[in-house]
Amino acid sequence: MSVEIKVPSVGESITTGTLASWLKSNGQSVHEGEMIFELETDKSLIEVPSPSAGVLEILVEADTEVTIGQTVGRLAPGQGKVAPEAGDVTEP
């Protein structure tokens, strides 16, 4: 069963923001608590953690205005593509 990724509430008076960037790629495996996207409001830039582990499905592209509580992605169970670790070099 997939888990919805929603825009979190970041303050009582804030109702919208901009999904500034995804920190993970579509189809990539993520761990619970790992930062997956950045939310920009008129007051700050916030990194948002993954609510669960799974394979990321992006539903809303970066640089899109979003509302608090809006679903912007999903996490499906299973293993996705693994991002290369910093410093890894792929030999042909």
mmCIF file of C-alpha atoms in Angstrom:
data_model
loop_
_atom_site.group_PDB
_atom_site.id
_atom_site.type_symbol
_atom_site.label_atom_id
_atom_site.label_comp_id
_atom_site.label_asym_id
_atom_site.label_seq_id
_atom_site.Cartn_x
_atom_site.Cartn_y
_atom_site.Cartn_z
ATOM 1 C CA MET A 1 0.000 0.000 0.000
ATOM 2 C CA SER A 2 1.407 3.393 -0.943
ATOM 3 C CA VAL A 3 1.877 6.289 1.478
ATOM 4 C CA GLU A 4 0.962 9.814 0.407
ATOM 5 C CA ILE A 5 3.534 12.586 0.771
ATOM 6 C CA LYS A 6 1.742 15.763 1.818
ATOM 7 C CA VAL A 7 2.849 19.361 2.260
ATOM 8 C CA PRO A 8 3.255 19.811 6.032
ATOM 9 C CA SER A 9 1.873 22.673 8.061
ATOM 10 C CA VAL A 10 4.730 25.057 8.788
ATOM 11 C CA GLY A 11 2.954 27.818 10.649
ATOM 12 C CA GLU A 12 -0.510 28.900 11.620
ATOM 13 C CA SER A 13 -0.726 31.776 9.131
ATOM 14 C CA ILE A 14 0.910 29.963 6.181
ATOM 15 C CA THR A 15 -1.501 28.273 3.754
ATOM 16 C CA THR A 16 0.610 28.012 0.586
ATOM 17 C CA GLY A 17 4.205 27.660 -0.478
ATOM 18 C CA THR A 18 6.342 26.582 -3.410
ATOM 19 C CA LEU A 19 7.711 23.093 -3.836
ATOM 20 C CA ALA A 20 11.173 24.501 -4.515
ATOM 21 C CA SER A 21 12.978 21.270 -5.409
ATOM 22 C CA TRP A 22 12.943 17.521 -5.026
ATOM 23 C CA LEU A 23 16.015 16.196 -3.225
ATOM 24 C CA LYS A 24 15.365 12.660 -4.517
ATOM 25 C CA SER A 25 14.527 11.399 -8.008
ATOM 26 C CA ASN A 26 11.350 9.778 -9.266
ATOM 27 C CA GLY A 27 11.647 6.005 -8.763
ATOM 28 C CA GLN A 28 14.415 6.304 -6.171
ATOM 29 C CA SER A 29 14.299 4.393 -2.879
ATOM 30 C CA VAL A 30 14.087 6.597 0.212
ATOM 31 C CA HIS A 31 14.298 5.887 3.931
ATOM 32 C CA GLU A 32 11.877 7.145 6.553
ATOM 33 C CA GLY A 33 13.062 10.525 7.819
ATOM 34 C CA GLU A 34 15.320 11.167 4.806
ATOM 35 C CA MET A 35 14.884 14.676 3.358
ATOM 36 C CA ILE A 36 12.965 14.427 0.080
ATOM 37 C CA PHE A 37 11.874 17.933 -0.942
ATOM 38 C CA GLU A 38 12.258 21.612 -0.123
ATOM 39 C CA LEU A 39 9.257 23.810 0.638
ATOM 40 C CA GLU A 40 9.710 27.545 0.238
ATOM 41 C CA THR A 41 7.381 29.977 1.986
ATOM 42 C CA ASP A 42 7.520 33.751 2.211
ATOM 43 C CA LYS A 43 9.392 33.308 5.511
ATOM 44 C CA SER A 44 11.704 30.312 5.059
ATOM 45 C CA LEU A 45 13.008 27.330 3.099
ATOM 46 C CA ILE A 46 12.232 24.017 4.812
ATOM 47 C CA GLU A 47 13.541 20.535 4.011
ATOM 48 C CA VAL A 48 10.720 18.007 4.375
ATOM 49 C CA PRO A 49 11.448 14.440 5.526
ATOM 50 C CA SER A 50 9.935 11.281 4.096
ATOM 51 C CA PRO A 51 7.029 9.988 6.201
ATOM 52 C CA SER A 52 7.952 6.377 5.389
ATOM 53 C CA ALA A 53 10.390 4.205 3.466
ATOM 54 C CA GLY A 54 9.608 3.248 -0.107
ATOM 55 C CA VAL A 55 9.975 4.097 -3.775
ATOM 56 C CA LEU A 56 9.279 7.758 -4.595
ATOM 57 C CA GLU A 57 6.640 8.707 -7.150
ATOM 58 C CA ILE A 58 6.628 12.458 -7.813
ATOM 59 C CA LEU A 59 3.165 13.892 -8.530
ATOM 60 C CA VAL A 60 3.954 17.641 -8.433
ATOM 61 C CA GLU A 61 6.949 19.105 -10.234
ATOM 62 C CA ALA A 62 9.443 21.487 -8.644
ATOM 63 C CA ASP A 63 8.737 25.238 -8.794
ATOM 64 C CA THR A 64 4.997 24.638 -8.362
ATOM 65 C CA GLU A 65 2.820 26.504 -5.866
ATOM 66 C CA VAL A 66 1.249 24.068 -3.397
ATOM 67 C CA THR A 67 -1.177 24.284 -0.489
ATOM 68 C CA ILE A 68 -0.711 22.907 3.011
ATOM 69 C CA GLY A 69 -2.016 19.327 3.093
ATOM 70 C CA GLN A 70 -1.755 18.838 -0.668
ATOM 71 C CA THR A 71 -0.446 15.456 -1.849
ATOM 72 C CA VAL A 72 2.760 16.012 -3.844
ATOM 73 C CA GLY A 73 4.038 12.449 -4.113
ATOM 74 C CA ARG A 74 3.646 8.829 -3.053
ATOM 75 C CA LEU A 75 5.862 6.164 -1.574
ATOM 76 C CA ALA A 76 5.276 2.647 -2.855
ATOM 77 C CA PRO A 77 6.637 -0.364 -1.012
ATOM 78 C CA GLY A 78 9.692 -2.048 -2.495
ATOM 79 C CA GLN A 79 13.110 -1.197 -3.848
ATOM 80 C CA GLY A 80 13.627 1.483 -6.474
ATOM 81 C CA LYS A 81 16.727 2.606 -8.248
ATOM 82 C CA VAL A 82 19.595 3.376 -5.923
ATOM 83 C CA ALA A 83 21.316 6.731 -6.237
ATOM 84 C CA PRO A 84 25.096 6.510 -6.496
ATOM 85 C CA GLU A 85 26.951 7.420 -3.329
ATOM 86 C CA ALA A 86 29.111 10.530 -3.383
ATOM 87 C CA GLY A 87 32.507 9.643 -4.758
ATOM 88 C CA ASP A 88 31.370 6.458 -6.525
ATOM 89 C CA VAL A 89 32.810 6.090 -9.985
ATOM 90 C CA THR A 90 31.224 3.836 -12.581
ATOM 91 C CA GLU A 91 33.688 1.942 -14.749
ATOM 92 C CA PRO A 92 32.613 1.176 -18.363
#
